[in-house]
Tab-separated table of C-alpha atoms in Angstrom:
chain	number	residue	atom	x	y	z
E	1347	MET	CA	-37.444	69.322	-42.715
E	1348	ILE	CA	-40.655	67.505	-41.773
E	1349	VAL	CA	-43.546	67.687	-44.229
E	1350	GLU	CA	-46.373	69.000	-42.056
E	1351	LYS	CA	-50.120	68.958	-42.501
E	1352	GLU	CA	-52.957	70.635	-40.624
E	1353	TYR	CA	-55.595	68.292	-39.227
E	1354	THR	CA	-58.854	68.827	-37.374
E	1355	GLU	CA	-60.429	66.466	-34.847
E	1356	GLY	CA	-63.459	67.386	-32.813
E	1357	ARG	CA	-63.133	71.106	-32.187
E	1358	THR	CA	-59.328	71.110	-32.305
E	1359	THR	CA	-57.028	72.001	-35.210
E	1360	PHE	CA	-53.353	71.027	-34.987
E	1361	LEU	CA	-50.210	70.248	-36.981
E	1362	SER	CA	-48.503	66.894	-37.435
E	1363	ALA	CA	-46.351	65.038	-39.925
E	1364	ASP	CA	-48.258	64.496	-43.181
E	1365	VAL	CA	-49.456	60.913	-42.749
E	1366	GLU	CA	-50.327	60.432	-46.422
E	1367	HIS	CA	-46.922	61.700	-47.516
E	1368	TYR	CA	-44.951	59.393	-45.226
E	1369	SER	CA	-47.222	56.355	-45.599
E	1370	GLY	CA	-46.546	56.153	-49.326
E	1371	ASP	CA	-48.283	53.555	-51.477
E	1372	LYS	CA	-48.852	51.179	-48.552
E	1373	LYS	CA	-51.215	53.643	-46.833
E	1374	GLN	CA	-50.083	52.022	-43.582
E	1375	ILE	CA	-49.466	54.010	-40.394
E	1376	SER	CA	-45.938	53.359	-39.185
E	1377	ALA	CA	-44.185	54.010	-35.892
E	1378	ASN	CA	-41.383	55.430	-38.041
E	1379	LEU	CA	-43.332	58.605	-38.852
E	1380	PRO	CA	-41.162	61.677	-38.073
E	1381	VAL	CA	-43.900	62.668	-35.608
E	1382	PHE	CA	-46.433	59.981	-34.797
E	1383	TYR	CA	-50.113	60.645	-35.474
E	1384	ASN	CA	-52.732	58.028	-36.330
E	1385	PRO	CA	-55.972	59.432	-37.808
E	1386	ARG	CA	-57.614	56.023	-37.318
E	1387	MET	CA	-57.522	56.602	-33.557
E	1388	ARG	CA	-59.843	59.593	-33.810
E	1389	LEU	CA	-62.762	57.460	-32.584
E	1390	ASN	CA	-60.696	56.528	-29.536
E	1391	ARG	CA	-59.941	60.184	-28.839
E	1392	ASP	CA	-63.566	61.265	-29.437
E	1393	ILE	CA	-64.855	58.874	-26.795
E	1394	SER	CA	-61.935	59.754	-24.509
E	1395	VAL	CA	-62.871	63.454	-24.657
E	1396	LEU	CA	-66.521	62.697	-23.909
E	1397	LEU	CA	-65.674	60.349	-21.050
E	1398	LEU	CA	-63.184	62.756	-19.458
E	1399	SER	CA	-65.765	65.539	-19.684
E	1400	SER	CA	-68.249	63.311	-17.845
E	1401	TYR	CA	-65.651	62.318	-15.252
E	1402	LEU	CA	-64.898	66.002	-14.599
E	1403	GLU	CA	-68.532	66.675	-13.651
E	1404	SER	CA	-67.985	64.902	-10.322
E	1405	ASN	CA	-64.176	64.702	-10.027
E	1406	THR	CA	-61.445	67.335	-9.915
E	1407	ILE	CA	-58.395	67.159	-12.130
E	1408	GLU	CA	-55.658	69.689	-11.467
E	1409	SER	CA	-52.915	68.087	-13.557
E	1410	MET	CA	-52.750	65.366	-16.177
E	1411	CYS	CA	-50.009	63.622	-18.104
E	1412	GLU	CA	-49.642	62.042	-21.532
E	1413	PRO	CA	-46.270	60.244	-21.373
E	1414	LEU	CA	-46.183	59.188	-25.065
E	1415	THR	CA	-47.488	62.270	-26.774
E	1416	GLY	CA	-46.403	62.291	-30.433
E	1417	SER	CA	-47.984	65.351	-32.026
E	1418	GLY	CA	-49.842	66.073	-28.776
E	1419	VAL	CA	-53.299	65.768	-30.331
E	1420	ARG	CA	-54.849	63.788	-27.460
E	1421	THR	CA	-53.847	66.276	-24.754
E	1422	LEU	CA	-54.605	69.222	-27.035
E	1423	ARG	CA	-58.156	67.957	-27.388
E	1424	TYR	CA	-58.513	67.500	-23.628
E	1425	LEU	CA	-57.312	71.054	-23.019
E	1426	ASN	CA	-59.446	72.527	-25.770
E	1427	GLU	CA	-62.667	70.497	-25.459
E	1428	CYS	CA	-63.020	69.511	-21.787
E	1429	ALA	CA	-64.194	71.941	-19.097
E	1430	GLY	CA	-61.722	73.070	-16.461
E	1431	ASP	CA	-58.328	74.725	-16.232
E	1432	PHE	CA	-56.191	71.662	-15.451
E	1433	SER	CA	-52.548	71.679	-16.463
E	1434	ALA	CA	-50.898	69.058	-18.683
E	1435	SER	CA	-47.462	67.485	-18.968
E	1436	LEU	CA	-46.499	65.878	-22.291
E	1437	PHE	CA	-43.479	63.588	-22.733
E	1438	ASP	CA	-41.736	62.114	-25.768
E	1439	THR	CA	-38.247	60.827	-26.554
E	1440	ASN	CA	-38.473	62.120	-30.129
E	1441	PRO	CA	-37.157	65.720	-30.362
E	1442	ALA	CA	-39.265	66.304	-33.486
E	1443	ALA	CA	-42.388	65.297	-31.557
E	1444	VAL	CA	-41.425	67.610	-28.698
E	1445	ASP	CA	-41.035	70.482	-31.171
E	1446	MET	CA	-44.339	69.684	-32.892
E	1447	ALA	CA	-46.294	69.378	-29.640
E	1448	THR	CA	-44.760	72.644	-28.391
E	1449	LYS	CA	-45.726	74.370	-31.641
E	1450	ASN	CA	-49.302	73.099	-31.325
E	1451	ILE	CA	-49.554	74.284	-27.734
E	1452	LYS	CA	-48.486	77.793	-28.798
E	1453	ARG	CA	-50.896	77.793	-31.764
E	1454	LEU	CA	-53.803	77.054	-29.440
E	1455	GLY	CA	-52.641	79.421	-26.698
E	1456	PHE	CA	-52.058	76.827	-23.978
E	1457	GLU	CA	-48.517	77.896	-22.990
E	1458	LYS	CA	-49.600	78.548	-19.374
E	1459	ARG	CA	-51.391	75.203	-19.036
E	1460	ALA	CA	-49.088	72.738	-20.803
E	1461	ASN	CA	-45.417	71.879	-20.951
E	1462	VAL	CA	-43.544	69.374	-23.115
E	1463	VAL	CA	-40.521	67.460	-21.813
E	1464	LYS	CA	-38.110	65.362	-23.858
E	1465	GLY	CA	-37.190	62.049	-22.276
E	1466	ASP	CA	-38.088	58.474	-21.429
E	1467	ALA	CA	-41.727	58.114	-20.394
E	1468	LYS	CA	-41.102	55.711	-17.491
E	1469	VAL	CA	-38.421	57.926	-15.988
E	1470	LEU	CA	-40.343	61.157	-16.445
E	1471	LEU	CA	-43.537	59.715	-14.984
E	1472	MET	CA	-41.592	59.094	-11.788
E	1473	THR	CA	-39.529	62.296	-11.653
E	1474	GLU	CA	-42.064	64.830	-12.939
E	1475	SER	CA	-44.714	63.673	-10.459
E	1476	ARG	CA	-42.604	63.835	-7.302
E	1477	GLU	CA	-43.514	67.406	-6.373
E	1478	LYS	CA	-47.193	66.946	-7.242
E	1479	ARG	CA	-48.832	63.723	-8.400
E	1480	PHE	CA	-51.057	63.612	-11.467
E	1481	ASP	CA	-54.845	63.268	-11.313
E	1482	TYR	CA	-55.068	61.707	-14.777
E	1483	VAL	CA	-52.529	59.727	-16.778
E	1484	ASP	CA	-53.254	58.593	-20.351
E	1485	VAL	CA	-50.929	55.867	-21.673
E	1486	ASP	CA	-51.412	55.375	-25.412
E	1487	PRO	CA	-48.395	53.458	-26.782
E	1488	PHE	CA	-47.629	51.798	-30.106
E	1489	GLY	CA	-48.153	48.252	-28.769
E	1490	THR	CA	-48.522	47.249	-25.125
E	1491	PRO	CA	-48.909	49.648	-22.166
E	1492	ALA	CA	-47.551	47.016	-19.751
E	1493	PRO	CA	-43.985	48.437	-19.465
E	1494	TYR	CA	-45.370	51.807	-18.345
E	1495	LEU	CA	-47.893	50.562	-15.801
E	1496	ASN	CA	-45.793	50.669	-12.650
E	1497	ALA	CA	-44.481	54.181	-13.268
E	1498	ALA	CA	-47.915	55.431	-14.360
E	1499	ILE	CA	-49.646	54.121	-11.242
E	1500	GLN	CA	-46.945	55.509	-8.949
E	1501	SER	CA	-47.320	58.922	-10.598
E	1502	ILE	CA	-51.050	59.160	-9.759
E	1503	SER	CA	-52.289	60.954	-6.655
E	1504	PRO	CA	-52.834	58.576	-3.709
E	1505	HIS	CA	-56.093	60.440	-3.067
E	1506	GLY	CA	-57.418	58.999	-6.304
E	1507	GLY	CA	-56.986	59.563	-10.004
E	1508	LEU	CA	-57.889	58.283	-13.445
E	1509	LEU	CA	-55.666	56.028	-15.544
E	1510	ALA	CA	-56.356	55.313	-19.216
E	1511	LEU	CA	-54.582	52.501	-21.063
E	1512	THR	CA	-54.639	51.594	-24.741
E	1513	ALA	CA	-53.253	48.302	-26.056
E	1514	THR	CA	-52.716	47.622	-29.762
E	1515	ASP	CA	-50.834	44.299	-29.474
E	1516	MET	CA	-54.005	42.400	-30.331
E	1517	PRO	CA	-52.408	39.164	-31.660
E	1518	VAL	CA	-50.882	38.679	-28.198
E	1519	LEU	CA	-54.079	39.535	-26.328
E	1520	CYS	CA	-56.287	37.519	-28.693
E	1521	GLY	CA	-54.696	34.106	-28.369
E	1522	ALA	CA	-52.117	33.999	-31.156
E	1523	TYR	CA	-49.203	34.049	-28.695
E	1524	PRO	CA	-50.448	32.753	-25.311
E	1525	LYS	CA	-46.955	32.507	-23.797
E	1526	VAL	CA	-46.241	36.134	-24.700
E	1527	ALA	CA	-49.573	37.077	-23.126
E	1528	MET	CA	-48.547	35.309	-19.930
E	1529	ARG	CA	-45.180	37.065	-19.911
E	1530	ARG	CA	-46.606	40.473	-20.745
E	1531	TYR	CA	-49.974	40.449	-18.975
E	1532	GLY	CA	-49.674	37.634	-16.432
E	1533	GLY	CA	-52.431	35.488	-17.966
E	1534	PHE	CA	-53.004	33.088	-20.847
E	1535	SER	CA	-55.118	34.141	-23.802
E	1536	ILE	CA	-57.112	31.737	-25.968
E	1537	ARG	CA	-58.822	31.846	-29.332
E	1538	ALA	CA	-62.537	32.293	-28.657
E	1539	PRO	CA	-65.438	34.164	-30.295
E	1540	PHE	CA	-65.392	36.660	-27.393
E	1541	VAL	CA	-61.616	37.091	-27.551
E	1542	HIS	CA	-61.704	40.905	-27.496
E	1543	GLU	CA	-63.440	40.799	-24.133
E	1544	LEU	CA	-60.777	38.381	-22.894
E	1545	ALA	CA	-58.168	40.866	-24.147
E	1546	LEU	CA	-59.664	43.665	-22.073
E	1547	ARG	CA	-60.020	41.484	-19.007
E	1548	LEU	CA	-56.341	40.498	-19.261
E	1549	LEU	CA	-55.428	44.185	-19.463
E	1550	GLN	CA	-57.639	44.964	-16.456
E	1551	ALA	CA	-56.038	42.156	-14.471
E	1552	ILE	CA	-52.468	43.386	-14.965
E	1553	ALA	CA	-53.602	46.921	-14.047
E	1554	PHE	CA	-55.171	45.531	-10.846
E	1555	ARG	CA	-52.066	43.544	-9.914
E	1556	ILE	CA	-49.608	46.396	-10.502
E	1557	ALA	CA	-51.907	48.752	-8.574
E	1558	GLY	CA	-52.035	46.204	-5.761
E	1559	LEU	CA	-48.250	45.955	-5.665
E	1560	ASN	CA	-48.273	49.661	-4.837
E	1561	ASP	CA	-51.085	49.335	-2.245
E	1562	TYR	CA	-53.560	50.944	-4.652
E	1563	SER	CA	-57.041	49.759	-5.571
E	1564	MET	CA	-58.199	49.605	-9.199
E	1565	THR	CA	-61.830	50.266	-10.096
E	1566	PRO	CA	-62.989	50.051	-13.745
E	1567	VAL	CA	-64.695	53.118	-15.195
E	1568	ALA	CA	-65.170	52.144	-18.852
E	1569	VAL	CA	-63.740	50.027	-21.653
E	1570	LEU	CA	-63.613	50.317	-25.421
E	1571	SER	CA	-62.969	47.604	-27.987
E	1572	THR	CA	-62.944	48.511	-31.645
E	1573	ASP	CA	-60.781	48.265	-34.759
E	1574	HIS	CA	-57.205	47.211	-33.887
E	1575	TYR	CA	-57.078	48.022	-30.161
E	1576	VAL	CA	-58.662	47.795	-26.716
E	1577	ARG	CA	-58.784	50.583	-24.166
E	1578	THR	CA	-59.689	50.861	-20.508
E	1579	TRP	CA	-60.204	53.668	-18.015
E	1580	VAL	CA	-59.737	52.834	-14.313
E	1581	ARG	CA	-59.756	54.719	-11.007
E	1582	ILE	CA	-56.561	54.320	-9.023
E	1583	LYS	CA	-56.495	55.103	-5.298
E	1584	ALA	CA	-54.252	54.286	-2.326
E	1585	ASP	CA	-56.551	51.805	-0.593
E	1586	ARG	CA	-55.061	48.411	0.269
E	1587	LYS	CA	-58.207	47.161	2.033
E	1588	LYS	CA	-60.330	47.757	-1.045
E	1589	SER	CA	-57.638	46.140	-3.193
E	1590	ASN	CA	-57.795	43.060	-0.943
E	1591	ARG	CA	-61.547	42.837	-1.500
E	1592	GLN	CA	-61.147	43.334	-5.243
E	1593	ALA	CA	-58.970	40.223	-5.460
E	1594	ASP	CA	-62.268	38.308	-5.603
E	1595	ASN	CA	-62.620	39.697	-9.154
E	1596	LEU	CA	-59.696	37.649	-10.455
E	1597	GLY	CA	-60.545	34.350	-12.095
E	1598	VAL	CA	-60.453	32.256	-15.246
E	1599	ILE	CA	-62.924	31.809	-18.089
E	1600	ARG	CA	-63.302	28.362	-19.625
E	1601	TYR	CA	-64.653	27.932	-23.132
E	1602	CYS	CA	-65.669	24.783	-24.981
E	1603	GLN	CA	-64.915	24.896	-28.687
E	1604	GLY	CA	-67.381	22.081	-29.301
E	1605	CYS	CA	-70.558	23.568	-27.803
E	1606	MET	CA	-69.581	27.215	-27.075
E	1607	ARG	CA	-70.341	26.854	-23.366
E	1608	THR	CA	-68.503	29.309	-21.090
E	1609	GLN	CA	-67.743	29.047	-17.395
E	1610	THR	CA	-66.286	31.738	-15.127
E	1611	ILE	CA	-64.447	30.531	-12.019
E	1612	PRO	CA	-62.983	32.782	-9.283
E	1613	LEU	CA	-59.301	32.117	-8.585
E	1614	LYS	CA	-60.031	31.419	-4.923
E	1615	ALA	CA	-62.380	28.576	-5.961
E	1616	ARG	CA	-60.046	26.885	-8.436
E	1617	HIS	CA	-58.657	24.497	-5.822
E	1618	GLU	CA	-62.121	22.960	-5.617
E	1619	GLU	CA	-63.257	20.364	-8.143
E	1620	SER	CA	-65.234	22.210	-10.805
E	1621	GLN	CA	-67.069	20.067	-13.337
E	1622	PHE	CA	-67.523	21.612	-16.759
E	1623	GLU	CA	-71.119	21.246	-17.907
E	1624	HIS	CA	-71.349	21.125	-21.701
E	1625	ASP	CA	-74.361	22.436	-23.582
E	1626	ILE	CA	-74.411	19.351	-25.817
E	1627	LYS	CA	-74.674	15.808	-24.475
E	1628	ASN	CA	-71.453	13.830	-24.942
E	1629	CYS	CA	-69.605	16.936	-26.214
E	1630	LYS	CA	-65.881	16.210	-26.359
E	1631	GLY	CA	-64.732	19.848	-26.367
E	1632	PRO	CA	-61.923	20.705	-26.299
E	1633	VAL	CA	-62.211	23.069	-23.326
E	1634	ARG	CA	-59.724	25.962	-23.218
E	1635	GLU	CA	-58.972	28.223	-20.261
E	1636	ALA	CA	-58.073	31.935	-20.316
E	1637	GLY	CA	-56.606	33.815	-17.379
E	1638	PRO	CA	-56.072	34.709	-14.674
E	1639	LEU	CA	-58.047	37.775	-15.713
E	1640	TRP	CA	-60.461	40.360	-14.323
E	1641	THR	CA	-63.962	38.874	-14.058
E	1642	GLY	CA	-65.698	41.851	-12.404
E	1643	ASN	CA	-67.543	44.850	-13.816
E	1644	LEU	CA	-66.049	46.818	-16.693
E	1645	PHE	CA	-68.186	49.973	-16.506
E	1646	ASP	CA	-69.083	52.605	-13.921
E	1647	SER	CA	-72.806	52.923	-14.656
E	1648	LYS	CA	-73.110	56.568	-13.573
E	1649	ILE	CA	-70.173	57.831	-15.632
E	1650	LEU	CA	-71.232	55.732	-18.623
E	1651	GLN	CA	-74.742	57.201	-18.533
E	1652	LYS	CA	-73.332	60.724	-18.083
E	1653	THR	CA	-71.126	60.201	-21.134
E	1654	HIS	CA	-74.102	59.027	-23.168
E	1655	ASN	CA	-76.211	61.977	-22.034
E	1656	LEU	CA	-73.401	64.448	-22.728
E	1657	PHE	CA	-73.051	63.238	-26.290
E	1658	GLU	CA	-76.783	63.695	-26.877
E	1659	GLU	CA	-76.380	67.364	-25.875
E	1660	GLU	CA	-73.401	67.838	-28.216
E	1661	ASP	CA	-73.206	68.526	-31.935
E	1662	ALA	CA	-72.951	64.966	-33.268
E	1663	ALA	CA	-71.272	66.200	-36.456
E	1664	VAL	CA	-68.153	67.075	-34.453
E	1665	TYR	CA	-67.540	63.420	-33.614
E	1666	HIS	CA	-66.904	60.215	-35.502
E	1667	LYS	CA	-70.089	58.771	-37.001
E	1668	ARG	CA	-69.689	55.550	-34.983
E	1669	VAL	CA	-69.726	57.285	-31.575
E	1670	PRO	CA	-73.532	57.288	-31.021
E	1671	ARG	CA	-73.932	53.585	-31.831
E	1672	ILE	CA	-71.014	52.575	-29.616
E	1673	LEU	CA	-72.296	54.594	-26.654
E	1674	ASP	CA	-75.810	53.188	-27.110
E	1675	GLU	CA	-74.461	49.643	-27.124
E	1676	MET	CA	-72.232	50.247	-24.091
E	1677	VAL	CA	-75.207	51.438	-22.042
E	1678	GLU	CA	-77.321	48.549	-23.291
E	1679	GLU	CA	-74.810	45.796	-22.520
E	1680	ASN	CA	-73.650	47.148	-19.151
E	1681	ALA	CA	-76.294	45.246	-17.159
E	1682	LEU	CA	-75.265	41.940	-18.767
E	1683	MET	CA	-71.471	42.120	-18.562
E	1684	THR	CA	-71.319	38.956	-16.422
E	1685	TYR	CA	-72.253	36.999	-19.571
E	1686	PRO	CA	-69.521	36.735	-22.228
E	1687	TYR	CA	-70.991	37.786	-25.538
E	1688	ILE	CA	-72.208	35.164	-28.037
E	1689	ASP	CA	-71.296	35.677	-31.685
E	1690	ILE	CA	-74.380	34.678	-33.684
E	1691	HIS	CA	-72.352	34.027	-36.838
E	1692	VAL	CA	-69.912	31.712	-35.036
E	1693	LEU	CA	-72.841	29.830	-33.499
E	1694	CYS	CA	-74.460	29.443	-36.910
E	1695	ASP	CA	-71.198	28.233	-38.425
E	1696	LEU	CA	-70.935	25.606	-35.677
E	1697	TYR	CA	-74.380	24.198	-36.518
E	1698	ASN	CA	-74.330	24.938	-40.261
E	1699	LEU	CA	-77.180	27.444	-40.018
E	1700	THR	CA	-77.931	30.635	-41.944
E	1701	PRO	CA	-77.510	33.620	-39.592
E	1702	PRO	CA	-80.696	35.674	-39.105
E	1703	LYS	CA	-80.571	39.377	-38.327
E	1704	ASN	CA	-79.275	40.135	-34.852
E	1705	LYS	CA	-82.267	42.324	-34.080
E	1706	ASP	CA	-84.597	39.411	-34.815
E	1707	VAL	CA	-82.695	37.134	-32.435
E	1708	ILE	CA	-82.774	39.830	-29.754
E	1709	GLU	CA	-86.524	40.372	-30.164
E	1710	TYR	CA	-87.240	36.625	-30.072
E	1711	LEU	CA	-85.224	36.073	-26.893
E	1712	ARG	CA	-86.808	39.064	-25.162
E	1713	ASN	CA	-90.286	37.803	-26.016
E	1714	ALA	CA	-89.251	34.460	-24.524
E	1715	GLY	CA	-88.444	36.200	-21.232
E	1716	HIS	CA	-84.657	36.438	-21.517
E	1717	LYS	CA	-82.481	39.447	-20.847
E	1718	VAL	CA	-80.560	40.342	-23.993
E	1719	ALA	CA	-78.536	43.251	-25.341
E	1720	ARG	CA	-76.305	44.292	-28.191
E	1721	THR	CA	-72.607	44.653	-27.471
E	1722	HIS	CA	-70.187	47.282	-28.740
E	1723	PHE	CA	-67.498	44.591	-28.966
E	1724	LYS	CA	-68.891	43.041	-32.151
E	1725	PRO	CA	-71.830	43.829	-34.458
E	1726	THR	CA	-72.717	40.129	-34.920
E	1727	ALA	CA	-72.788	39.372	-31.172
E	1728	ILE	CA	-75.240	39.649	-28.272
E	1729	ARG	CA	-75.135	39.387	-24.486
E	1730	THR	CA	-77.867	37.332	-22.880
E	1731	ASP	CA	-78.774	35.238	-19.869
E	1732	ALA	CA	-80.036	32.609	-22.316
E	1733	SER	CA	-77.876	29.531	-22.862
E	1734	VAL	CA	-76.173	28.833	-26.172
E	1735	ILE	CA	-78.767	26.107	-26.783
E	1736	ASP	CA	-81.583	28.614	-26.161
E	1737	VAL	CA	-80.022	30.978	-28.667
E	1738	LYS	CA	-79.634	28.127	-31.166
E	1739	SER	CA	-83.320	27.225	-30.700
E	1740	ALA	CA	-84.299	30.852	-31.318
E	1741	ILE	CA	-82.287	30.880	-34.551
E	1742	LEU	CA	-83.887	27.634	-35.715
E	1743	GLU	CA	-87.359	29.108	-35.107
E	1744	LEU	CA	-86.455	32.300	-36.971
E	1745	ILE	CA	-85.036	30.619	-40.065
E	1746	GLY	CA	-87.814	28.047	-40.159
């Protein structure tokens, strides 16, 4: 008999396995829970609910799918908190999870809108979508979403749909295991101060390539990087001509560990000689290269602004306390996404300087005529069109 506990997220109350009971003294969430539920992912689900609500203002969703459902909390929140009468399919191989998700659906009165199927996610994505394709698929695994990508993309309506992917295998995506990253995501990762952005761009790139294999285009809608995971939302549509054009958004990012200079190079230009220009005279590097990865936009400006506006109309107390800051920073940084973020603390460590407050650096650079923004990726980082040397000069002026 599973020890159950009632939880509430947003405006939704549901049952799951008692996390505290099964975590024991370690207080560590384990994939071995009788029914998987991770309270730490509430922030992820809060922003997912807000973003889907914004997406629904200008897009129709008739059916959605969560192929790795656990307790069902993510889909339950979509059904309960997002406008519309879309139906939902929930899959899980764990019979206890199927029972728990079914129980939660009945408790909330969604029997006519949702069904739970026991079985392998990859197989069910293909078979359950044959009669009618899904308009939204949300892949939220324990680890990498890569094994589910092909089936997920093939299950989405060719007329266009939304695909959400969460990846929690951060050591792989953040440079600890570059060969595993190449095997899993088709690109090398490196250790760099902006490594979480590299992680997302590697995830975007594999989504683009798998979509392209199926003659689909892939257009980014939004990304999220926080805590122990990265997440992306992309539009998928049967459009091979657009996919051909989007290939220009694949490239590599070079980073010098000696002077923190970055350089983005499109894949189609790599056959040409490309001289790396260091920010410090006679800098010896070394220069590392990440990719191939997605070098294009990461946000749909209209949907991002709608999401921000929607939150401001909502009761903030319903959501995680970090939601407003993250949405503010996403909107702020969106116009400067072509510049990898600069971590002020890493820069100060490189030159043995005392880090000033980020807001002071931002104000100084703006007064000097530079574009600059906070980034939701890291609280000690900024995005700016200023060079690393310009940022260093600003810090030197601020600390006297």
